[in-house]
Amino acid sequence: MSKVVAIVGRPNVGKSTLFNRFIGERRAIVDDVSGVTRDRHYGVAEWIGKEFVIVDTGGYVANSSDFFEAEIRKQVDFAIQEADLLLFMVDVVVGITDEDEDFARVLRRSKKHVLVVANKVDNFDQATEASVFYRFGFEEMFTLSSVNGSGTGELLDRVIEVLNIDEEKPEENPLPKFAILGRPNVGKSTLLNVLVGEERNIVSPVPGTTRDTIHTHYNKFGKEFLLIDTAGLRKKGKVTDDIEFYSVMRAIKAMEEADVMILVVDAVEGMEAQDTNIFVLAAKRRKGIVILVNKWDLIAKDNKTMETYLKTIHEKIAPFTDVPVIFVSALDKTRIFKAVDVAMEVYENRRKRIPTHELNEFLLKVIENYPPPSVKGKFIKIKYVTQLHSNTPAFALFCNHPQYIRESYTRYLENKLREQFNFQGVPIAMFFR
Ligand code: GDP
Ligand code: GDP
């Protein structure tokens, strides 16, 4: 289960700049609560091989002092509920403002672990100016420049230390864990009720590893797995800003816990940007993925509809298109159990281990038939392939000039592996060494 770090502070101190530096090339999940607050961003940060979820809690609409207190509360409320560690960001150029004082007061009351981050320390001289921020009464402060990156390494070292990411222990006899995700109203609850509703005797809610998720033990037709439900999902009625906000966070947590993500999209609305963002995040986290196109009953169909629909989805999720897409209706209970079967297959695909001799026999032949193109007159020889001992499929290919292997060639080999060994729904990692 991933730990969550939140960056809080008044606007313009550099929160989003630091956030972007933390997530690097990775894509952020944007939760745009339009009108009232600025977009909130979620992403995955990595440091010395450890990963955590980072949240930029956003800002507020300026020029409203009344609004400000409420906004701080929202951010800190969020932080208290969801984050394991708070980064309280201030601006060394501006110094302490009333808004900062307000933030500090509320943060102190929160009793959470707080690291003060004095930003915009672009040169050495400014570091001494940061000492004013000790006045807030927090024990630890870091000075850094989000823009040029200096000081961020020290902060990240401490973040990893505080989060104590190593403490997780693997479970014994783990059951497959599936998380049903999707935007509001796509039919997640309906689907869940179809799956678990009618078998009340066997189904029992088990508390999840985080407070926000409930694991439902599903055991039917010889299938046994845990469905990770997010507490907000079954809630009916008006979805307020805050529920929406928390639900994105919960969705991310549910995904972190899951082996396979069942992404539900609305057939009428199609796959939207937010769906694609969640897909990309799941792929980055190397989760198994199944896409359910729900409300298929509402679509006027001819013999080409499915094919056309599939093509559109593939365009949106490319290059990782080896993902099962199932057209279902939770309302009519059409193909719902097929969806479970497929999720189970994806789970198995993700655990698949290819014996090294089989792997070499196959892949070295493929490589011989179509070797990597030579670069700067250098011939690249791949000599040996092995699957790594990781939780998700990852392969190491040993060769003489790993730095010259092109992305397109990696993809070529990945596709060959997929054709031969069936990794449908499962992201694959390839390392050249
Ligand atoms: P946020 O509102 O707290 O998310 O702040 P932003 O990340 O949008 O940054 C506000 C402004 O401060 C932008 O113009 C940034 O370029 C600038 N900024 C952020 N970090 C630094 C820094 O380390 N040094 C300097 N000089 N400017 C910074
Ligand atoms: P959630 O917010 O994702 O949990 O969505 P719900 O399960 O609450 O469903 C939202 C609305 O879509 C409800 O009115 C459902 O009855 C409706 N709905 C869900 N699945 C289907 C479906 O397969 N077909 C049709 N026509 N409507 C559906």
Coordinates of C-alpha atoms and ligand atoms in Angstrom, one line a residue:
M1 CA 0.0 0.0 0.0
S2 CA 1.4 3.3 -1.0
K3 CA 2.0 6.1 1.4
V4 CA 0.6 9.5 0.7
V5 CA 2.5 12.8 0.9
A6 CA 0.6 16.1 0.6
I7 CA 2.1 19.4 -0.3
V8 CA 0.2 22.2 1.4
G9 CA 0.7 25.9 1.6
R10 CA -0.7 29.2 0.3
P11 CA -0.7 29.9 -3.5
N12 CA 2.4 30.9 -5.3
V13 CA 4.9 29.4 -2.9
G14 CA 5.9 26.8 -5.6
K15 CA 3.8 23.7 -4.7
S16 CA 3.0 22.7 -8.2
T17 CA 6.6 23.3 -9.3
L18 CA 7.9 20.9 -6.6
F19 CA 5.1 18.5 -7.4
N20 CA 6.1 18.4 -11.1
R21 CA 9.7 17.9 -10.2
F22 CA 8.7 14.9 -7.9
I23 CA 6.7 13.1 -10.5
G24 CA 9.1 13.8 -13.4
E25 CA 7.9 12.4 -16.7
R26 CA 5.0 10.6 -15.1
R27 CA 1.5 11.8 -15.7
A28 CA -0.6 13.4 -13.0
I29 CA -4.2 12.6 -12.3
V30 CA -6.1 15.9 -12.4
D31 CA -9.1 16.3 -10.3
D32 CA -10.7 19.5 -11.6
V33 CA -13.2 20.7 -9.2
S34 CA -14.2 23.5 -11.5
G35 CA -15.0 27.0 -10.3
V36 CA -14.1 26.9 -6.7
T37 CA -10.7 25.5 -6.2
R38 CA -7.7 25.1 -8.5
D39 CA -7.2 21.6 -10.0
R40 CA -5.7 19.1 -7.6
H41 CA -3.0 16.8 -8.8
Y42 CA -2.1 13.3 -7.9
G43 CA 1.0 11.5 -9.0
V44 CA 3.5 8.8 -8.1
A45 CA 7.0 9.9 -7.1
E46 CA 10.0 7.6 -7.0
W47 CA 13.2 8.0 -5.0
I48 CA 15.9 5.4 -4.6
G49 CA 13.6 2.8 -5.8
K50 CA 10.8 3.6 -3.4
E51 CA 7.5 5.0 -4.5
F52 CA 4.9 7.1 -2.8
V53 CA 1.8 9.0 -3.9
I54 CA 2.2 12.8 -3.9
V55 CA -0.6 15.2 -3.9
D56 CA -0.6 18.9 -4.8
T57 CA -3.5 20.1 -2.8
G58 CA -4.1 23.1 -5.0
G59 CA -5.0 26.6 -4.1
Y60 CA -8.0 28.8 -3.9
V61 CA -9.5 31.7 -5.6
A62 CA -7.8 34.8 -4.4
N63 CA -9.4 38.0 -3.1
S64 CA -11.7 36.4 -0.6
S65 CA -10.6 36.4 3.0
D66 CA -13.7 34.6 4.2
F67 CA -13.0 31.9 1.8
F68 CA -9.5 31.5 2.9
E69 CA -10.0 29.9 6.3
A70 CA -12.5 27.5 4.8
E71 CA -10.0 26.6 2.1
I72 CA -7.2 25.9 4.6
R73 CA -9.6 23.7 6.5
K74 CA -10.3 21.8 3.3
Q75 CA -6.7 21.2 2.5
V76 CA -5.8 20.3 6.1
D77 CA -8.9 18.2 6.4
F78 CA -7.7 16.3 3.4
A79 CA -4.3 16.0 4.8
I80 CA -5.4 14.7 8.2
Q81 CA -7.6 12.2 6.5
E82 CA -5.5 11.0 3.7
A83 CA -1.8 11.9 4.0
D84 CA 0.9 10.2 5.9
L85 CA 3.2 13.2 5.8
L86 CA 2.7 16.9 5.1
L87 CA 5.1 19.2 3.4
F88 CA 4.3 22.7 4.5
M89 CA 5.7 25.0 1.8
V90 CA 6.7 28.6 2.4
D91 CA 8.5 31.1 0.2
V92 CA 11.8 32.5 1.4
V93 CA 11.7 35.5 -0.8
V94 CA 8.4 36.7 0.6
G95 CA 9.0 35.5 4.1
I96 CA 6.2 34.9 6.5
T97 CA 2.7 36.1 5.6
D98 CA -0.6 36.1 7.6
E99 CA -1.7 33.2 5.4
D100 CA 1.3 31.2 6.3
E101 CA 0.6 31.8 10.0
D102 CA -3.0 30.6 9.5
F103 CA -1.7 27.5 7.8
A104 CA 0.8 26.8 10.5
R105 CA -1.8 27.1 13.2
V106 CA -4.1 24.6 11.6
L107 CA -1.3 22.3 10.8
R108 CA 0.0 22.3 14.3
R109 CA -3.4 21.3 15.5
S110 CA -3.5 18.4 13.1
K111 CA -0.8 16.5 15.0
K112 CA 0.5 15.1 11.7
H113 CA 4.1 14.8 10.9
V114 CA 5.0 18.1 9.2
L115 CA 8.2 19.0 7.3
V116 CA 8.5 22.7 6.6
V117 CA 9.8 23.3 3.1
A118 CA 11.3 26.7 2.6
N119 CA 11.2 27.1 -1.2
K120 CA 12.9 29.5 -3.6
V121 CA 16.3 29.2 -2.0
D122 CA 17.9 29.5 -5.4
N123 CA 21.3 30.4 -4.0
F124 CA 23.3 29.8 -0.8
D125 CA 22.8 33.2 0.8
Q126 CA 19.1 32.8 0.9
A127 CA 19.4 29.7 3.0
T128 CA 20.1 31.7 6.2
E129 CA 17.0 33.8 5.6
A130 CA 14.9 30.7 5.9
S131 CA 15.6 30.5 9.7
V132 CA 12.6 32.8 10.3
F133 CA 10.4 29.8 9.5
Y134 CA 11.4 28.0 12.7
R135 CA 9.1 30.4 14.3
F136 CA 6.2 28.2 13.3
G137 CA 7.3 25.7 15.9
F138 CA 7.9 22.7 13.6
E139 CA 11.0 20.7 14.3
E140 CA 12.2 20.0 10.8
M141 CA 12.9 22.4 8.0
F142 CA 14.4 21.9 4.5
T143 CA 15.5 24.6 2.2
L144 CA 15.4 24.0 -1.5
S145 CA 14.8 25.5 -4.9
S146 CA 11.9 23.8 -6.7
V147 CA 13.0 25.5 -9.9
N148 CA 16.6 24.4 -10.0
G149 CA 16.3 21.3 -7.9
S150 CA 18.9 22.0 -5.3
G151 CA 18.0 20.6 -1.9
T152 CA 15.3 18.3 -3.2
G153 CA 17.4 15.2 -2.7
E154 CA 17.8 15.9 1.0
L155 CA 14.1 16.4 1.4
L156 CA 13.3 13.2 -0.5
D157 CA 15.7 11.2 1.6
R158 CA 13.9 12.4 4.7
V159 CA 10.4 11.8 3.2
I160 CA 11.4 8.1 2.4
E161 CA 12.7 7.8 6.0
V162 CA 9.6 9.2 7.6
L163 CA 7.3 7.1 5.5
N164 CA 9.2 3.9 6.4
I165 CA 8.2 2.3 3.2
D166 CA 10.0 -0.9 3.9
E167 CA 7.7 -2.0 6.7
E168 CA 5.2 -3.7 4.5
K169 CA 5.1 -7.5 4.8
P170 CA 3.9 -9.8 2.1
E171 CA 0.7 -11.6 2.9
E172 CA 0.4 -15.3 3.2
N173 CA -1.9 -17.0 0.6
P174 CA -2.9 -13.8 -1.0
L175 CA -6.2 -13.8 -2.9
P176 CA -6.5 -12.0 -6.2
K177 CA -7.5 -8.4 -5.6
F178 CA -9.6 -6.6 -8.1
A179 CA -10.5 -2.9 -7.9
I180 CA -13.5 -1.5 -9.8
L181 CA -12.7 2.1 -10.8
G182 CA -14.3 4.6 -13.0
R183 CA -15.8 8.1 -13.0
P184 CA -19.0 8.7 -11.2
N185 CA -22.2 7.3 -12.7
V186 CA -20.5 4.8 -15.1
G187 CA -22.2 2.0 -13.2
K188 CA -19.7 0.8 -10.6
S189 CA -22.1 0.3 -7.8
T190 CA -24.6 -1.5 -10.1
L191 CA -21.9 -3.8 -11.2
L192 CA -20.7 -4.5 -7.7
N193 CA -24.3 -5.3 -6.6
V194 CA -24.7 -7.7 -9.5
L195 CA -21.5 -9.4 -8.4
V196 CA -22.0 -9.6 -4.7
G197 CA -25.7 -8.7 -4.1
E198 CA -27.3 -12.0 -4.6
E199 CA -24.9 -14.1 -2.6
R200 CA -25.3 -12.6 0.8
N201 CA -24.4 -15.7 2.6
I202 CA -20.9 -16.1 1.2
V203 CA -20.1 -12.5 0.9
S204 CA -18.7 -10.8 3.9
P205 CA -17.0 -7.5 4.1
V206 CA -13.4 -7.6 5.3
P207 CA -11.7 -4.4 6.3
G208 CA -9.1 -3.3 3.8
T209 CA -5.6 -2.3 4.5
T210 CA -6.6 1.3 4.5
R211 CA -9.5 2.9 6.4
D212 CA -11.1 3.9 3.2
T213 CA -11.4 0.6 1.4
I214 CA -13.5 -2.4 2.1
H215 CA -12.6 -5.8 0.7
T216 CA -15.5 -8.0 -0.2
H217 CA -14.6 -11.6 -0.3
Y218 CA -16.1 -13.1 -3.4
N219 CA -16.5 -16.9 -3.7
K220 CA -18.7 -18.2 -6.4
F221 CA -18.5 -20.6 -9.3
G222 CA -15.1 -21.8 -8.2
K223 CA -13.8 -18.2 -8.2
E224 CA -12.4 -16.6 -5.1
F225 CA -11.1 -13.1 -5.0
L226 CA -11.3 -9.9 -3.1
L227 CA -13.2 -7.0 -4.6
I228 CA -11.7 -3.7 -3.3
D229 CA -14.5 -1.3 -2.9
T230 CA -14.0 2.3 -2.0
A231 CA -16.1 3.6 0.8
G232 CA -17.6 6.4 -1.3
L233 CA -18.7 4.2 -4.2
R234 CA -22.0 3.0 -2.9
K235 CA -23.0 6.4 -1.7
K236 CA -26.0 7.6 -3.6
G237 CA -27.3 11.1 -4.2
K238 CA -25.6 14.4 -4.8
V239 CA -21.9 14.2 -5.2
T240 CA -20.4 17.2 -3.5
D241 CA -17.0 18.7 -4.3
D242 CA -15.4 17.1 -1.4
I243 CA -16.7 13.6 -1.9
E244 CA -15.5 13.9 -5.5
F245 CA -12.1 15.0 -4.2
Y246 CA -11.8 12.2 -1.7
S247 CA -13.1 9.7 -4.1
V248 CA -10.2 10.3 -6.5
M249 CA -7.8 9.7 -3.7
R250 CA -9.6 6.6 -2.7
A251 CA -9.6 5.3 -6.2
I252 CA -5.9 5.7 -6.3
K253 CA -5.5 3.9 -3.0
A254 CA -7.8 1.1 -4.2
M255 CA -5.7 0.8 -7.4
E256 CA -2.5 0.6 -5.3
E257 CA -3.9 -2.3 -3.4
A258 CA -5.2 -4.2 -6.4
D259 CA -3.6 -6.7 -8.7
V260 CA -6.1 -6.0 -11.4
M261 CA -8.0 -2.8 -12.1
I262 CA -11.4 -3.2 -13.7
L263 CA -11.8 0.2 -15.4
V264 CA -15.5 0.9 -16.1
V265 CA -16.3 3.4 -18.8
D266 CA -19.7 4.6 -19.9
A267 CA -20.6 3.4 -23.4
V268 CA -22.6 6.5 -24.2
E269 CA -19.9 9.0 -23.1
G270 CA -17.0 7.0 -24.3
M271 CA -13.5 6.9 -22.9
E272 CA -12.8 10.4 -21.5
A273 CA -9.5 12.1 -20.6
Q274 CA -9.9 11.1 -16.9
D275 CA -10.4 7.5 -17.9
T276 CA -7.2 7.6 -19.9
N277 CA -5.3 9.2 -17.0
I278 CA -6.4 6.4 -14.7
F279 CA -5.5 3.8 -17.3
V280 CA -2.0 5.3 -17.8
L281 CA -1.5 5.4 -14.0
A282 CA -2.5 1.8 -13.7
A283 CA -0.1 0.8 -16.5
K284 CA 2.7 2.8 -14.9
R285 CA 2.0 1.0 -11.7
R286 CA 2.1 -2.2 -13.7
K287 CA -1.4 -3.4 -12.6
G288 CA -3.4 -5.8 -14.6
I289 CA -6.1 -4.0 -16.5
V290 CA -9.5 -4.9 -17.9
I291 CA -11.7 -2.4 -19.5
L292 CA -15.5 -2.8 -19.2
V293 CA -17.6 -0.7 -21.5
N294 CA -20.8 -0.5 -19.5
K295 CA -24.3 0.5 -20.5
W296 CA -23.8 -1.3 -23.8
D297 CA -27.6 -1.8 -23.8
L298 CA -28.0 1.9 -24.6
I299 CA -26.0 1.7 -27.8
A300 CA -27.7 1.2 -31.1
K301 CA -25.7 -1.6 -32.7
D302 CA -24.9 -3.1 -36.0
N303 CA -22.3 -5.6 -36.9
K304 CA -19.5 -3.0 -37.0
T305 CA -20.3 -1.2 -33.7
M306 CA -18.1 -3.2 -31.4
E307 CA -15.2 -3.1 -33.8
T308 CA -15.4 0.7 -34.3
Y309 CA -15.7 1.2 -30.6
L310 CA -12.7 -0.9 -29.9
K311 CA -10.6 1.0 -32.4
T312 CA -11.4 4.3 -30.7
I313 CA -10.4 2.9 -27.3
H314 CA -7.2 1.5 -28.7
E315 CA -6.3 4.9 -30.1
K316 CA -6.8 6.4 -26.7
I317 CA -4.7 3.9 -24.8
A318 CA -1.9 3.3 -27.3
P319 CA 0.8 2.0 -27.2
F320 CA -0.4 -0.4 -24.6
T321 CA -3.4 -1.9 -26.4
D322 CA -3.1 -5.6 -25.5
V323 CA -5.9 -5.1 -22.9
P324 CA -9.2 -7.0 -22.8
V325 CA -12.2 -4.8 -23.5
I326 CA -15.5 -6.2 -22.7
F327 CA -18.9 -4.8 -23.6
V328 CA -21.3 -5.2 -20.7
S329 CA -24.5 -4.1 -19.2
A330 CA -24.6 -4.1 -15.4
L331 CA -28.3 -3.3 -15.6
D332 CA -29.2 -6.3 -17.8
K333 CA -26.4 -8.4 -16.3
T334 CA -24.9 -9.1 -19.7
R335 CA -21.4 -10.5 -19.8
I336 CA -20.7 -9.6 -16.2
F337 CA -19.5 -13.0 -15.3
K338 CA -17.3 -13.1 -18.4
A339 CA -15.7 -9.9 -17.1
V340 CA -14.9 -11.8 -13.9
D341 CA -13.4 -14.7 -15.8
V342 CA -11.3 -12.3 -17.9
A343 CA -10.1 -10.4 -14.8
M344 CA -9.0 -13.8 -13.4
E345 CA -7.1 -14.6 -16.6
V346 CA -5.3 -11.2 -16.4
Y347 CA -4.4 -12.0 -12.8
E348 CA -2.9 -15.3 -13.9
N349 CA -1.1 -13.6 -16.8
R350 CA 0.5 -11.2 -14.4
R351 CA 1.8 -14.0 -12.2
K352 CA 3.1 -15.9 -15.2
R353 CA 6.7 -17.0 -15.1
I354 CA 8.4 -18.2 -18.3
P355 CA 11.2 -20.7 -17.8
T356 CA 14.5 -19.2 -18.9
H357 CA 15.3 -21.8 -21.4
E358 CA 11.9 -21.4 -23.1
L359 CA 12.3 -17.7 -23.1
N360 CA 15.8 -17.8 -24.7
E361 CA 14.8 -20.4 -27.2
F362 CA 12.0 -18.2 -28.4
L363 CA 13.3 -14.7 -28.1
L364 CA 16.9 -15.3 -29.3
K365 CA 15.4 -16.7 -32.5
V366 CA 13.2 -13.7 -32.9
I367 CA 16.2 -11.5 -32.4
E368 CA 18.3 -13.4 -34.9
N369 CA 15.6 -13.0 -37.6
Y370 CA 15.3 -9.3 -36.9
P371 CA 18.3 -8.0 -35.0
P372 CA 18.4 -4.5 -33.5
P373 CA 19.6 -2.0 -36.0
S374 CA 23.2 -1.0 -35.6
V375 CA 23.9 2.5 -34.3
K376 CA 27.0 4.5 -35.1
G377 CA 28.5 1.5 -36.8
K378 CA 28.0 -0.6 -33.6
F379 CA 26.4 -4.0 -33.9
I380 CA 24.2 -4.8 -30.9
K381 CA 24.2 -8.4 -29.7
I382 CA 21.6 -9.6 -27.3
K383 CA 23.0 -12.7 -25.7
Y384 CA 20.7 -13.8 -23.0
V385 CA 17.2 -13.1 -21.6
T386 CA 15.7 -13.8 -18.3
Q387 CA 12.5 -13.0 -16.4
L388 CA 13.2 -11.1 -13.2
H389 CA 11.9 -12.2 -9.8
S390 CA 9.4 -9.4 -9.6
N391 CA 5.7 -9.3 -8.8
T392 CA 4.9 -8.3 -12.3
P393 CA 6.4 -9.5 -15.6
A394 CA 9.8 -7.9 -16.1
F395 CA 12.5 -9.1 -18.4
A396 CA 16.2 -8.4 -18.5
L397 CA 18.0 -8.7 -21.8
F398 CA 21.8 -8.8 -21.6
C399 CA 23.6 -7.2 -24.5
N400 CA 26.8 -5.4 -25.4
H401 CA 25.5 -1.8 -26.0
P402 CA 22.3 -1.5 -24.0
Q403 CA 22.2 2.3 -24.4
Y404 CA 21.7 1.9 -28.2
I405 CA 18.5 -0.1 -28.1
R406 CA 15.7 1.9 -29.5
E407 CA 12.2 2.3 -28.0
S408 CA 10.7 0.9 -31.2
Y409 CA 12.8 -2.2 -31.0
T410 CA 11.8 -2.8 -27.4
R411 CA 8.2 -2.6 -28.4
Y412 CA 8.8 -5.0 -31.2
L413 CA 10.2 -7.6 -28.7
E414 CA 7.5 -6.9 -26.2
N415 CA 4.8 -7.6 -28.9
K416 CA 6.6 -10.9 -29.8
L417 CA 6.6 -11.9 -26.2
R418 CA 2.9 -11.1 -26.0
E419 CA 2.0 -13.1 -29.1
Q420 CA 3.9 -16.1 -27.8
F421 CA 3.2 -16.2 -24.1
N422 CA -0.1 -14.3 -23.6
F423 CA 0.3 -11.4 -21.3
Q424 CA -3.0 -9.9 -22.1
G425 CA -4.0 -7.0 -19.8
V426 CA -0.6 -6.9 -18.2
P427 CA 2.1 -4.2 -18.6
I428 CA 5.5 -5.6 -19.2
A429 CA 8.9 -4.1 -18.3
M430 CA 12.0 -4.7 -20.4
F431 CA 15.4 -3.8 -19.2
F432 CA 18.6 -3.9 -21.3
R433 CA 21.7 -4.5 -19.4
Ligands
GDP1 P1 1.8 27.1 -6.2 O1 0.7 28.1 -6.4 O2 2.2 27.0 -4.7 O3 1.6 25.8 -6.8 O4 3.1 27.8 -6.9 P2 3.8 27.5 -8.3 O5 4.5 26.2 -8.4 O6 2.7 27.7 -9.4 O7 4.9 28.6 -8.4 C1 4.6 30.0 -8.2 C2 5.7 30.8 -8.9 O8 6.9 30.6 -8.1 C3 6.0 30.4 -10.3 O9 6.2 31.5 -11.0 C4 7.3 29.6 -10.2 O10 8.0 29.6 -11.3 C5 7.9 30.2 -9.0 N1 8.8 29.3 -8.3 C6 8.5 28.1 -7.8 N2 9.6 27.5 -7.2 C7 10.6 28.4 -7.3 C8 12.0 28.4 -6.8 O11 12.5 27.4 -6.3 N3 12.7 29.5 -7.1 C9 12.1 30.6 -7.7 N4 12.9 31.7 -7.9 N5 10.9 30.6 -8.2 C10 10.1 29.6 -7.9
GDP2 P1 -21.4 4.6 -10.1 O1 -21.5 6.1 -9.7 O2 -20.3 4.4 -11.1 O3 -21.4 3.7 -9.0 O4 -22.8 4.3 -11.0 P2 -24.1 3.6 -10.6 O5 -23.9 2.2 -10.5 O6 -24.7 4.4 -9.4 O7 -25.0 3.9 -11.9 C1 -25.3 5.2 -12.4 C2 -26.6 5.1 -13.2 O8 -26.3 4.4 -14.4 C3 -27.7 4.5 -12.4 O9 -28.9 5.2 -12.8 C4 -27.7 3.0 -13.0 O10 -29.0 2.5 -13.0 C5 -27.3 3.3 -14.4 N1 -26.6 2.1 -15.0 C6 -25.7 1.4 -14.5 N2 -25.3 0.3 -15.3 C7 -26.1 0.5 -16.4 C8 -26.2 -0.3 -17.6 O11 -25.5 -1.3 -17.9 N3 -27.1 0.1 -18.5 C9 -27.9 1.2 -18.3 N4 -28.8 1.6 -19.2 N5 -27.8 2.0 -17.1 C10 -26.9 1.6 -16.2

